Coordinates of C-alpha atoms in Angstrom, one line a residue:
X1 CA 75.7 50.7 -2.4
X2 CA 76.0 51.7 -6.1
X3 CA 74.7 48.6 -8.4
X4 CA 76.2 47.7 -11.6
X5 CA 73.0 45.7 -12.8
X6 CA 70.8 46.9 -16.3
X7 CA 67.9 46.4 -16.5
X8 CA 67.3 42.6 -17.6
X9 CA 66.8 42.4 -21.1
X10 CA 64.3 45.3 -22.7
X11 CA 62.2 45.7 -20.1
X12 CA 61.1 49.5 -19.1
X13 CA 60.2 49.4 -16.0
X14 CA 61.9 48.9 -12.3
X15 CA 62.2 45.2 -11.5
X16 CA 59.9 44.7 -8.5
X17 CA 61.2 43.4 -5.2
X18 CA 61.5 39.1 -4.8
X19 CA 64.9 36.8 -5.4
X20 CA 63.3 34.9 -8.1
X21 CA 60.2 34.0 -10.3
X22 CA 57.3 32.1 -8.7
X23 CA 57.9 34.4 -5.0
X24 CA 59.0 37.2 -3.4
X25 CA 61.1 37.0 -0.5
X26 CA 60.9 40.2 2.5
X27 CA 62.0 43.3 2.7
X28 CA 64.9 42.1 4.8
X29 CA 65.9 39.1 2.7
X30 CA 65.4 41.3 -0.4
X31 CA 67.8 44.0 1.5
X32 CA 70.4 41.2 2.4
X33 CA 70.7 40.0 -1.6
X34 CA 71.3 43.6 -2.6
X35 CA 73.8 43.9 0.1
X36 CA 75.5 40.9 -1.1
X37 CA 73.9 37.7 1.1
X38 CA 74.6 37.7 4.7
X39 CA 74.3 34.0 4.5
X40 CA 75.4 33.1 0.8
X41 CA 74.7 29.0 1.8
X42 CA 71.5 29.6 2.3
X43 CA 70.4 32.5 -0.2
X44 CA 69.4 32.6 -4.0
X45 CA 69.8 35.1 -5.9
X46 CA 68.6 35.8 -9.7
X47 CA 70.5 32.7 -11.6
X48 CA 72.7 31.3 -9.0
X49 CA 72.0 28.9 -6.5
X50 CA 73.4 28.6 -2.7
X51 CA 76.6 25.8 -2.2
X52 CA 73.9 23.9 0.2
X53 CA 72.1 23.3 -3.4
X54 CA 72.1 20.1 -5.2
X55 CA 71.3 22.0 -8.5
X56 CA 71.8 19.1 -11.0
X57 CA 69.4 16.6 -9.1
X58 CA 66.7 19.0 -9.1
X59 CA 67.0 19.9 -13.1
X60 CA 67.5 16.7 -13.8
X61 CA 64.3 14.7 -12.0
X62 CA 62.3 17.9 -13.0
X63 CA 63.9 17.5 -16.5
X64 CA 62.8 14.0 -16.7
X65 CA 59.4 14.6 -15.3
X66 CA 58.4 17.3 -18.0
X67 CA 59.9 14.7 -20.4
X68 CA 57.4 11.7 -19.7
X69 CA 54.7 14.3 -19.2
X70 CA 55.0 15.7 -22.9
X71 CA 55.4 12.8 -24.4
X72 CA 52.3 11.1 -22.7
X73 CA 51.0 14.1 -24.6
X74 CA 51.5 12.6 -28.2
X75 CA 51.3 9.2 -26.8
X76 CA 47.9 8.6 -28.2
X77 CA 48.5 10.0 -31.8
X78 CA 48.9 5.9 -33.7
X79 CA 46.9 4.0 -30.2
X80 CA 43.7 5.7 -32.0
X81 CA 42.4 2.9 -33.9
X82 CA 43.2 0.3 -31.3
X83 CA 41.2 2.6 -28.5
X84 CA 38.4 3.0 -31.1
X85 CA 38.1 -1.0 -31.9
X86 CA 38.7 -1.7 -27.8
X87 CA 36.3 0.9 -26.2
X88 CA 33.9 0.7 -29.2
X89 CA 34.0 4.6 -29.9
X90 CA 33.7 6.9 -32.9
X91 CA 36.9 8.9 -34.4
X92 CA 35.7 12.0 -33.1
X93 CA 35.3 10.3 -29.9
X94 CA 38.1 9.6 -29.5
X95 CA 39.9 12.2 -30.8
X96 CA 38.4 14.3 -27.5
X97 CA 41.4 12.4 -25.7
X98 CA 44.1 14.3 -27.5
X99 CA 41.4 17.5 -27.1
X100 CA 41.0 17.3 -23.5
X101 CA 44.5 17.1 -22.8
X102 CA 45.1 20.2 -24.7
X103 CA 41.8 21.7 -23.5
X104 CA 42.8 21.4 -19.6
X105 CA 46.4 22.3 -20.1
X106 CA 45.4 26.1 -21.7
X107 CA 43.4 26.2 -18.8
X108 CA 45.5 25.3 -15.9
X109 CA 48.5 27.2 -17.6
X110 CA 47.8 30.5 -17.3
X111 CA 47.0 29.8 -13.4
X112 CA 50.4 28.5 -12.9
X113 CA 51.8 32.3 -12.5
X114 CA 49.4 32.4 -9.5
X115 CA 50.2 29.2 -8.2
X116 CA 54.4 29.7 -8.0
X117 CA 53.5 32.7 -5.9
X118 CA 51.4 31.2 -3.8
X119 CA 52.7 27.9 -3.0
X120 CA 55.7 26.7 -2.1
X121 CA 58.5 25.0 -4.8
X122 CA 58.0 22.0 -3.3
X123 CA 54.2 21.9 -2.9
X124 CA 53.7 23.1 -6.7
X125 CA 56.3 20.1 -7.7
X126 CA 54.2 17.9 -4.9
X127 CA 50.8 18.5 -6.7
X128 CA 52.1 18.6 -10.2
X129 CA 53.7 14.6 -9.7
X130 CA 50.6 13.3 -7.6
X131 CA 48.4 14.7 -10.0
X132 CA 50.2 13.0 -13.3
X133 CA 51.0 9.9 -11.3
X134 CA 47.0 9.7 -10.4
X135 CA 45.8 10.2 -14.0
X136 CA 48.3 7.5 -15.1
X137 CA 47.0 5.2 -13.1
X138 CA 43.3 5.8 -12.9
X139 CA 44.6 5.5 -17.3
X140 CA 46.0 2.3 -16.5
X141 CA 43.1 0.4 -14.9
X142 CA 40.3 2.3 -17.5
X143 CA 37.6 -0.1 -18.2
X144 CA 36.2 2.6 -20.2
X145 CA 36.4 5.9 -22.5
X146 CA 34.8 7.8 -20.0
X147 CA 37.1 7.1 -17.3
X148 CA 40.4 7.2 -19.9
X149 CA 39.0 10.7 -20.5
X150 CA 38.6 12.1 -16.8
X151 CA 42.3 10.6 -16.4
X152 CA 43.3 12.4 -19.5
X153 CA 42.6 15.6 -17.9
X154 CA 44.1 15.0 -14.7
X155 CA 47.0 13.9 -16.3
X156 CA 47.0 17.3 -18.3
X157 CA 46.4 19.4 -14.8
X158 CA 50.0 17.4 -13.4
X159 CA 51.8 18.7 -17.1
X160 CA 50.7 22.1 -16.8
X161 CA 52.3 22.8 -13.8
X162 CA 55.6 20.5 -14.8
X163 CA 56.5 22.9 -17.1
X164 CA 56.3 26.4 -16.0
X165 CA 58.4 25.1 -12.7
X166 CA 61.3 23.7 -14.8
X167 CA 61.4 26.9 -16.5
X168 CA 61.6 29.1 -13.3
X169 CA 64.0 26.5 -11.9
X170 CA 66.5 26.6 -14.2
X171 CA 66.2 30.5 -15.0
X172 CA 66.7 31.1 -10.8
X173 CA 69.1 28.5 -9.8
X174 CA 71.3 28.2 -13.1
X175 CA 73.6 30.8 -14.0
X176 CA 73.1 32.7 -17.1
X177 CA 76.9 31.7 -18.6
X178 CA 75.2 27.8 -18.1
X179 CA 72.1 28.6 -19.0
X180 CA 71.7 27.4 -22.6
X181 CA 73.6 24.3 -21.8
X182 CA 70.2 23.4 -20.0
X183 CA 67.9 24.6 -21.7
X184 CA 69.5 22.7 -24.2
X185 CA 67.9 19.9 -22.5
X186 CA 64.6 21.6 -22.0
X187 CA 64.2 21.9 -25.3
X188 CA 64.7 18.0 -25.7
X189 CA 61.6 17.9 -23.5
X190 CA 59.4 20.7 -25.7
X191 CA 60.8 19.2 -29.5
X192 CA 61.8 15.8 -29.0
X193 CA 59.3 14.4 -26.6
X194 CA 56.3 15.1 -28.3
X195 CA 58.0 13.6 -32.1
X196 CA 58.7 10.1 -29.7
X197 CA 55.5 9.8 -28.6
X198 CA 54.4 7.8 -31.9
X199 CA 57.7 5.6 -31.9
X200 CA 57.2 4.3 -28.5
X201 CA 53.7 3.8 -29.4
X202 CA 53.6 2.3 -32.2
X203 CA 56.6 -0.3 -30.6
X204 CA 54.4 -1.2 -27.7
X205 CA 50.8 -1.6 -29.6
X206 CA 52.9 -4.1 -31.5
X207 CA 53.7 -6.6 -28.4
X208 CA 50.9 -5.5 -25.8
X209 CA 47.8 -3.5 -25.1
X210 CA 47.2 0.3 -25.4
X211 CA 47.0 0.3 -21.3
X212 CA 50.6 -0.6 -21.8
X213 CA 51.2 2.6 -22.7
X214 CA 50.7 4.2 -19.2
X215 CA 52.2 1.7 -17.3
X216 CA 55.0 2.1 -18.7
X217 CA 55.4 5.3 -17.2
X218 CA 54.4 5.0 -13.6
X219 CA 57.8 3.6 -12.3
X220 CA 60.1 6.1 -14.1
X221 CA 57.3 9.1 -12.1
X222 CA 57.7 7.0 -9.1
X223 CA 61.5 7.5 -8.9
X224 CA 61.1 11.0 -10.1
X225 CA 58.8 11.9 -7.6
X226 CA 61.0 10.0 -4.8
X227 CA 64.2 11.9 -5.9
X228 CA 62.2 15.1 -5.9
X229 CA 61.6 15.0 -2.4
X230 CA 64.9 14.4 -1.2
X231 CA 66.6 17.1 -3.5
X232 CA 63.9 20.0 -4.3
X233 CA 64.3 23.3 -2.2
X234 CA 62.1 25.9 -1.8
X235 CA 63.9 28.6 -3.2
X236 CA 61.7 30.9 -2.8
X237 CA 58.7 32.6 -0.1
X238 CA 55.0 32.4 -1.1
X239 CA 53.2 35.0 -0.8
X240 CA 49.3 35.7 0.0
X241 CA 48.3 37.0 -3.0
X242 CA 44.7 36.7 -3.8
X243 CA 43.0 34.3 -6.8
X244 CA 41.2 36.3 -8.8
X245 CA 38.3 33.8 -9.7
X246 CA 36.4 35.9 -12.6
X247 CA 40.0 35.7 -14.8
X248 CA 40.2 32.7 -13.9
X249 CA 36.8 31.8 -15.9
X250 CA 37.2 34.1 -18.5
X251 CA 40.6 32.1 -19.2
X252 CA 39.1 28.9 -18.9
X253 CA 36.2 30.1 -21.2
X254 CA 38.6 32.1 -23.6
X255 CA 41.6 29.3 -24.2
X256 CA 38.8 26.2 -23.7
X257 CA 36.5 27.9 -26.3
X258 CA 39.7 28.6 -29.0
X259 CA 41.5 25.5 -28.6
X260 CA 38.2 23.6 -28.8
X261 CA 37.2 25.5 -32.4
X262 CA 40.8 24.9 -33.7
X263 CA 40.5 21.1 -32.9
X264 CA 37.0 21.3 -35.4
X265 CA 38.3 22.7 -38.1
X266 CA 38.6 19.8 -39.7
X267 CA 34.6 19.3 -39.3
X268 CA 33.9 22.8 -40.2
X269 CA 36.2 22.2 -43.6
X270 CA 33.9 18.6 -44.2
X271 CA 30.8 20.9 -43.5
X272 CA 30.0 19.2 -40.3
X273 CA 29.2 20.7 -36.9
X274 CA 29.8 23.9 -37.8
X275 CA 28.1 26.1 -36.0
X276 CA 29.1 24.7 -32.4
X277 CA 32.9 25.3 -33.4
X278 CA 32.4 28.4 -34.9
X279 CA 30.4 29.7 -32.1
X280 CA 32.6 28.9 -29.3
X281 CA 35.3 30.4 -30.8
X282 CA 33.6 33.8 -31.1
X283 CA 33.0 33.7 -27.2
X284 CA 36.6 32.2 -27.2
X285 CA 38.0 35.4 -28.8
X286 CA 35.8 37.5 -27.1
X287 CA 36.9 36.0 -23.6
X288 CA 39.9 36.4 -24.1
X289 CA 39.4 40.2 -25.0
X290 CA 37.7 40.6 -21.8
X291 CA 40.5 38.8 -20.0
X292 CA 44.0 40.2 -21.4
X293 CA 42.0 43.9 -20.7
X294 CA 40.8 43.0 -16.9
X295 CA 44.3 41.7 -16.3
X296 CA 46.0 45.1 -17.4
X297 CA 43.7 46.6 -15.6
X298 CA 44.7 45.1 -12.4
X299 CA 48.0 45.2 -12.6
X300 CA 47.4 49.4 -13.1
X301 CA 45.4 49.7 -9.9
X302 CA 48.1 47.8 -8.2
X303 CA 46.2 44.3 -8.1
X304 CA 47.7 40.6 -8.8
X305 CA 46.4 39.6 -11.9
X306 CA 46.1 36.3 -12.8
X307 CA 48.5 36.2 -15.7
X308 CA 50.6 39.4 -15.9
X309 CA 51.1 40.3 -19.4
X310 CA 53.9 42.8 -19.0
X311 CA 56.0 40.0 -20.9
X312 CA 54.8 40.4 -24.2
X313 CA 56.1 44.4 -23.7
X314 CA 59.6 42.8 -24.0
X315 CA 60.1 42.6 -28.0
X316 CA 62.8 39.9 -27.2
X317 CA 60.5 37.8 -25.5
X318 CA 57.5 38.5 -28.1
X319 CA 59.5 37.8 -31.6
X320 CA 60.8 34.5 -29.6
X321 CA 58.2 33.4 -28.7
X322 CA 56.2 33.9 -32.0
X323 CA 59.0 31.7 -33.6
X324 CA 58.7 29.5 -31.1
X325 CA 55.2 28.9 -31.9
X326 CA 55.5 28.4 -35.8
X327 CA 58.2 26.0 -35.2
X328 CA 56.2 24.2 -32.8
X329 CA 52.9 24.1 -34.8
X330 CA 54.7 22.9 -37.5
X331 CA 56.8 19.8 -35.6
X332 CA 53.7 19.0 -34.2
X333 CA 51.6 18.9 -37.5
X334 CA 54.3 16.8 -38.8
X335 CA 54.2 14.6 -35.9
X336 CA 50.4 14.2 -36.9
X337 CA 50.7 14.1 -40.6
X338 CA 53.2 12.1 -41.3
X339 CA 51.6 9.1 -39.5
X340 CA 48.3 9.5 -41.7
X341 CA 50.2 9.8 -45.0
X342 CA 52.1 6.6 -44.0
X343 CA 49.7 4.4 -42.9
X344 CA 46.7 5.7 -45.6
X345 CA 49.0 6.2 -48.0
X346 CA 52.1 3.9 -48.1
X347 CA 50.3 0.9 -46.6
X348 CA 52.5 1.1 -43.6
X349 CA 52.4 -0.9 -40.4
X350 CA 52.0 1.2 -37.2
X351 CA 55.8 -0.3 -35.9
X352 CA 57.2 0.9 -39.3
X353 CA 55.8 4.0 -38.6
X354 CA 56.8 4.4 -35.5
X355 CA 60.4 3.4 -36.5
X356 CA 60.5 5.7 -38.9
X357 CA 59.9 8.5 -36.8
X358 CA 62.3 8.0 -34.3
X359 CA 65.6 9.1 -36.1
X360 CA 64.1 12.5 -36.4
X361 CA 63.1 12.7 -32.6
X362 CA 66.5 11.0 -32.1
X363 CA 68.2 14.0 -33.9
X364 CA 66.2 16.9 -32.0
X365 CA 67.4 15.4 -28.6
X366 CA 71.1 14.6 -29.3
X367 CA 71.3 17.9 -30.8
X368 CA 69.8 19.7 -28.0
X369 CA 72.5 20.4 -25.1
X370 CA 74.9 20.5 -28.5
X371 CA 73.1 24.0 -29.0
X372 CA 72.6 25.0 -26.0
X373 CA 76.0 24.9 -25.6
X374 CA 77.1 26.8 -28.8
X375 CA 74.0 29.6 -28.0
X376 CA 76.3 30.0 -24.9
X377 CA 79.2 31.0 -26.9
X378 CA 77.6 33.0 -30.1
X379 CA 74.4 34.0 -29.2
X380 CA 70.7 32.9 -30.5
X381 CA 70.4 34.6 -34.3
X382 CA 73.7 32.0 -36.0
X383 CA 71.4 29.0 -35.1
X384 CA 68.0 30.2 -34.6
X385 CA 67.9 31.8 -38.5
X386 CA 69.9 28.7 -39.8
X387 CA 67.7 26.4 -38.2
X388 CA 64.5 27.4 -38.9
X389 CA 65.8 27.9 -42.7
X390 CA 66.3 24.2 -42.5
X391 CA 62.7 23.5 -41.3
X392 CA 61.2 26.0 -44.0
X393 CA 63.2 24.3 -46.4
X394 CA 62.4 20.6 -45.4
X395 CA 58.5 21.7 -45.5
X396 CA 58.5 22.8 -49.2
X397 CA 60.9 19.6 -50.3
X398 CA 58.0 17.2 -48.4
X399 CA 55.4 19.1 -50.5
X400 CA 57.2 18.1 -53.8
X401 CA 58.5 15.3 -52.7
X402 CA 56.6 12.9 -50.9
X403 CA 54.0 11.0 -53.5
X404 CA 52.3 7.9 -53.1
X405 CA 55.8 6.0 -54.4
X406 CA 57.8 7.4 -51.7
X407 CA 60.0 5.4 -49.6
X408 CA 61.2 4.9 -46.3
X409 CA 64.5 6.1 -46.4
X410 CA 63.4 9.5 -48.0
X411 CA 61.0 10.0 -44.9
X412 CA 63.9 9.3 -42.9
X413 CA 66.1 11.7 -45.1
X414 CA 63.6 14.5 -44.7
X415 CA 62.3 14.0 -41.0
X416 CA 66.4 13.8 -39.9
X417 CA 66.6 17.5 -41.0
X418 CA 63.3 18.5 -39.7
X419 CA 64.0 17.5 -35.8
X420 CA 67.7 19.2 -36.4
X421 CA 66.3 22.7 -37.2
X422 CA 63.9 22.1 -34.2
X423 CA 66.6 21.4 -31.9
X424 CA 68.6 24.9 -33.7
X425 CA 65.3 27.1 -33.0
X426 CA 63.8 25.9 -29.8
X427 CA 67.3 25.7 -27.9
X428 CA 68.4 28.6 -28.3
X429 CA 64.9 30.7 -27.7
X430 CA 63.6 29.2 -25.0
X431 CA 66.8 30.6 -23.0
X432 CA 66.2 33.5 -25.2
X433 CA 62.9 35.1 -24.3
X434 CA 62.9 33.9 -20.5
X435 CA 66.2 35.3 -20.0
X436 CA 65.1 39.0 -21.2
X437 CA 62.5 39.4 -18.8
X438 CA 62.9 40.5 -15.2
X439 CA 63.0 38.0 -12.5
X440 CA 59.7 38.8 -11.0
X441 CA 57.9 37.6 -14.4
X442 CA 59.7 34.6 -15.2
X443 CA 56.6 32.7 -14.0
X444 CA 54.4 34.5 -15.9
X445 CA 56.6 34.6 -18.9
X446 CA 56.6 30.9 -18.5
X447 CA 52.9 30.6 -18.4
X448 CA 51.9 32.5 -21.3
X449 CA 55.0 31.0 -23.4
X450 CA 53.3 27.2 -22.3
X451 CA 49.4 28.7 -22.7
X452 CA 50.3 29.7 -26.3
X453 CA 52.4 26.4 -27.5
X454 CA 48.9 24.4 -26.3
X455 CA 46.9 27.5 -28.8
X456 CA 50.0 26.6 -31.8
X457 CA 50.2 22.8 -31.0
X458 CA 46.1 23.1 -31.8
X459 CA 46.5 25.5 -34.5
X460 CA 49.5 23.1 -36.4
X461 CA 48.2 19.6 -35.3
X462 CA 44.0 20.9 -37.0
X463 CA 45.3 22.7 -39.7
X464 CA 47.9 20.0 -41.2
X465 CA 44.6 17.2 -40.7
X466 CA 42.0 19.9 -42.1
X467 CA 44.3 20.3 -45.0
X468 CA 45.5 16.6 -45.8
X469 CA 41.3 15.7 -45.3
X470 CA 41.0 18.9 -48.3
X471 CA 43.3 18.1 -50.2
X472 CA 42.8 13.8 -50.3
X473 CA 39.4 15.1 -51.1
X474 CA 39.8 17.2 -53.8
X475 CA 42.0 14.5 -55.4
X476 CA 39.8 11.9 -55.1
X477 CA 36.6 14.4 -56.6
X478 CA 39.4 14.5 -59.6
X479 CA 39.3 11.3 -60.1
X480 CA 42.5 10.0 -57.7
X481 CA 42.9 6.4 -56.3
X482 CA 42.6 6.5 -52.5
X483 CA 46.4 6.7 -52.0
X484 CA 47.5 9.1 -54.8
X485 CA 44.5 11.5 -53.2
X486 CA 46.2 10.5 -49.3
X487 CA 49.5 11.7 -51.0
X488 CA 48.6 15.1 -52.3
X489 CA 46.9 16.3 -49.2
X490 CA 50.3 15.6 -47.2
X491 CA 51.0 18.1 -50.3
X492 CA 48.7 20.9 -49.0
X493 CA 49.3 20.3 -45.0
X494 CA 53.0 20.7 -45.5
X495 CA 53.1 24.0 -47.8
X496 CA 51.0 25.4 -44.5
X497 CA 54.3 24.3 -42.6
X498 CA 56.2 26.1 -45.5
X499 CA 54.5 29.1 -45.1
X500 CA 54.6 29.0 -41.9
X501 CA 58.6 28.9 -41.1
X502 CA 59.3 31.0 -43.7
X503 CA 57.8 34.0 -41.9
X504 CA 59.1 32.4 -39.0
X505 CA 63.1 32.7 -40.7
X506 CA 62.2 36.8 -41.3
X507 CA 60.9 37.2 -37.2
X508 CA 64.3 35.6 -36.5
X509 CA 66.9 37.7 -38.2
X510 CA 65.7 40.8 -36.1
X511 CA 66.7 38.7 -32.4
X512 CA 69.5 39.8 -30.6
X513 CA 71.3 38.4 -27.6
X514 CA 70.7 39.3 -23.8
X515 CA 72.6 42.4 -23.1
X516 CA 75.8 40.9 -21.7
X517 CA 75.7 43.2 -18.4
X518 CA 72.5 40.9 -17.4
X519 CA 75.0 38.1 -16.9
X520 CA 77.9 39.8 -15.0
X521 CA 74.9 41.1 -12.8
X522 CA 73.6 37.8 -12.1
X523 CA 77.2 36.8 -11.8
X524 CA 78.3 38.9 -9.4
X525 CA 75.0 38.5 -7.3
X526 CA 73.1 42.1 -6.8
X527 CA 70.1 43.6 -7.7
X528 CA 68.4 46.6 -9.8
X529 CA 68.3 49.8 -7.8
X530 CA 65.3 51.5 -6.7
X531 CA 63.4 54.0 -9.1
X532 CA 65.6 57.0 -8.9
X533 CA 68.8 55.7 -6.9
X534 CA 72.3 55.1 -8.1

């Protein structure tokens, strides 16, 4: 039969057989959704689910999953001092808990490709929750760093393969006219999340231990992980594609060694420990040379590479993303700034803090399905450029603005804005640069979209403390009081952020929406051609 699908967003070549990402299914079944679906309650095709689907459960417990994951992420960022005082460590100690996280997460990532392939829905969603749920406990019960450590990272292995799945998820079982409405709520999961993580900190170190942190949130995994049993299909076939174990070491060696030399930089600005830092990330760089060219290379001779990076062909996908990450490195510098300027400078208490974060996180996660729904309606460019013009905007006011006087309420009146252009940019392109790929590399899309925020999360959360620690010091060697000096490197770590998403507004006034033939495709179920047939 003659097919009326395009090609999904910009991509050149011939989608390759498989319903959706993460699995193909067989010739037959592949035959039978071209055909229109012998069996339509039992088949998925590209962005609609079977009726026999409970689609919102599944979103939803994955939604909140990837939610208590990301911010267990940021959890940490105020308990530092009260781990440091408890388990009798350095700062640099116990900064390796935040490093760690990050570390195993850019490592487990870019396997995640392989792993939605190869396993089942429900055994990737099995692993992810055991995994998280086991870290939060073995967290729970640490006696000491070591241990909190070694939970740390399991905790990060659970995240890492949270977040590629809800991606899939809602890109194969969500149709495309619905599909910013949800990611609406993703996106409250990849902004909001990670800008909580000090508010609900900083309320619980007031009343109870840092341990109280993780328990916290074992019962709302234990209900998601109950609830995600009963509702989670496998909506796809695994296949027995082969784990090709050099990429996966030069990954592990090439994201491990970069992430590890951005989250120095603030000993290589004091002058200390340079040459480790600076070392590993010249056989970080070099890794992941070795890597991106070994996994073209596969793909070429015909071979499953680890992480396909046929993605970043898609100039959709690419500008989105890179906005993505300058948005995100700067919401997540902030996240870490703002904390040190308040605390060092204004004398704050850690619940204050806290408490004034949270209207901004507030903001990014009301706003969210807001967006999602209006990118539904007028495409991704009217919010995306707006928004980020908002965050570019609220970066340069913070440098001129925030002294060792300020208040409160200007915090407030700045951080408000900040989470609301978030919500504006991350909304809209995380729909965006998924949905112009081809079904067969949603999963990798996913992963190297999730392996790069870990890189920018680095980049933004080292750079705004390497610059704050530069700038507090050059004060000071002027002759500044410990709080004016505190005050003007906020200065410096913000214009970064200003420089930042102002490149960031330019990438986004060349986006475009999806063509609009990809949704009546997935709409009206069928497939691309063949190479060659009409």
């Amino acid at each position: 039969m003659t097919s009326t699908r395009q090609p999904t967003g910009e991509f050149p070549a011939v989608e390759s057989p498989g319903i959706v990402a993460g699995g193909a299914a067989s010739a037959e079944a592949e035959a039978a959704t071209r055909d229109g679906a012998d069996d339509p309650d039992t088949t998925v095709t590209d962005g609609r689910a079977p009726a026999s689907y409970k689609v919102a459960p599944i979103i939803a417990v994955l939604v909140v999953s990837a939610f208590v994951m990301i911010l267990n992420e940021t959890l940490l960022s105020v308990a530092l001092p009260a781990l440091m005082d408890d388990l009798s460590i350095s700062a640099v100690t116990a900064q390796w808990l935040s490093t760690g996280f990050m570390l195993t997460m850019a490592v487990v990532i870019p396997t995640t490709g392989f792993l939605m392939k190869r396993l089942s829905v429900r055994a990737v969603f099995l692993t992810a929750m055991l995994l998280f749920l086991g870290g939060t406990a073995f967290a729970t019960l640490a006696p000491t760093f070591g241990v909190l450590l070694v939970a740390r990272v399991i905790q990060a292995a659970g995240t890492a393969m949270v977040l590629p799945l809800l991606m899939t998820t809602v890109l194969a079982l969500v149709p495309i006219s619905k599909r910013g409405l949800v990611m609406g709520l993703v996106g409250v999961v990849i902004s909001a999340a990670p800008a909580l993580g000090p508010s609900i900190s900083g309320f619980i170190l007031e009343h109870w231990s840092w341990h109280s942190l993780f328990v916290m949130m074992l019962p709302i995994i234990v209900v998601a992980l109950v609830i995600g049993l009963l509702f989670m299909r496998n909506y796809t076939e695994p296949e027995k594609v082969r784990l090709d174990l050099v990429s996966v070491v030069l990954s592990a060696v090439g994201f491990g060694g970069v992430i590890y030399a951005l989250a120095s930089i603030s000993q290589i600005v004091e002058g200390e420990a340079r040459l480790i830092p600076l070392i590993a990330a010249g056989v970080g760089v070099l890794a992941l040379a070795v890597f991106s060219t070994r996994q073209v290379r596969m793909h070429s001779r015909g071979e499953e590479p680890l992480l396909d990076l046929r993605p970043l062909q898609v100039r959709t996908f690419t500008v989105s993303v890179a906005v993505i990450l300058m948005g995100f490195a700067t919401m997540l510098g902030t996240v870490v700034a703002l904390p040190l300027y308040m605390t060092g400078s204004l004398g704050m208490s850690t619940l204050d803090v806290g408490l004034t974060m949270l209207p901004g996180a507030a903001a990014s996660g009301v706003l969210g399905p807001f967006v999602g729904t209006l990118y539904d309606r007028v495409g991704p460019r009217p919010i995306v450029v707006p928004g980020m013009a908002l965050m570019a905007i609220v970066c340069w006011l913070e440098v001129f603005l925030l002294d060792a006087d300020a208040g409160q309420g200007l915090i407030i009146a700045l951080n408000v804005p900040l989470g609301i252009g978030m919500a504006m940019v991350m909304t809209p392109l995380m729909a965006l640069s998924l949905g112009a790929l081809p079904r067969d590399l949603y999963g990798h899309g996913s992963a190297i979209l999730n392996t790069l925020q870990q890189l920018a999360g680095a980049l933004g959360t080292a750079v705004f403390i390497a610059l704050l620690t530069l700038g507090a010091v050059v004060a000071t060697e002027s002759g500044a009081a410990a709080q004016v000096a505190q005050a003007s490197g906020v200065g410096w770590a913000f214009a970064f952020g200003g420089v930042m998403t102002t490149i960031a507004v330019g990438l986004a006034l060349t986006l475009r929406a999806i063509p609009a033939e990809q949704g009546s495709a997935a709409d009206e179920s069928t497939q691309a051609p063949a190479a060659g047939t009409a």
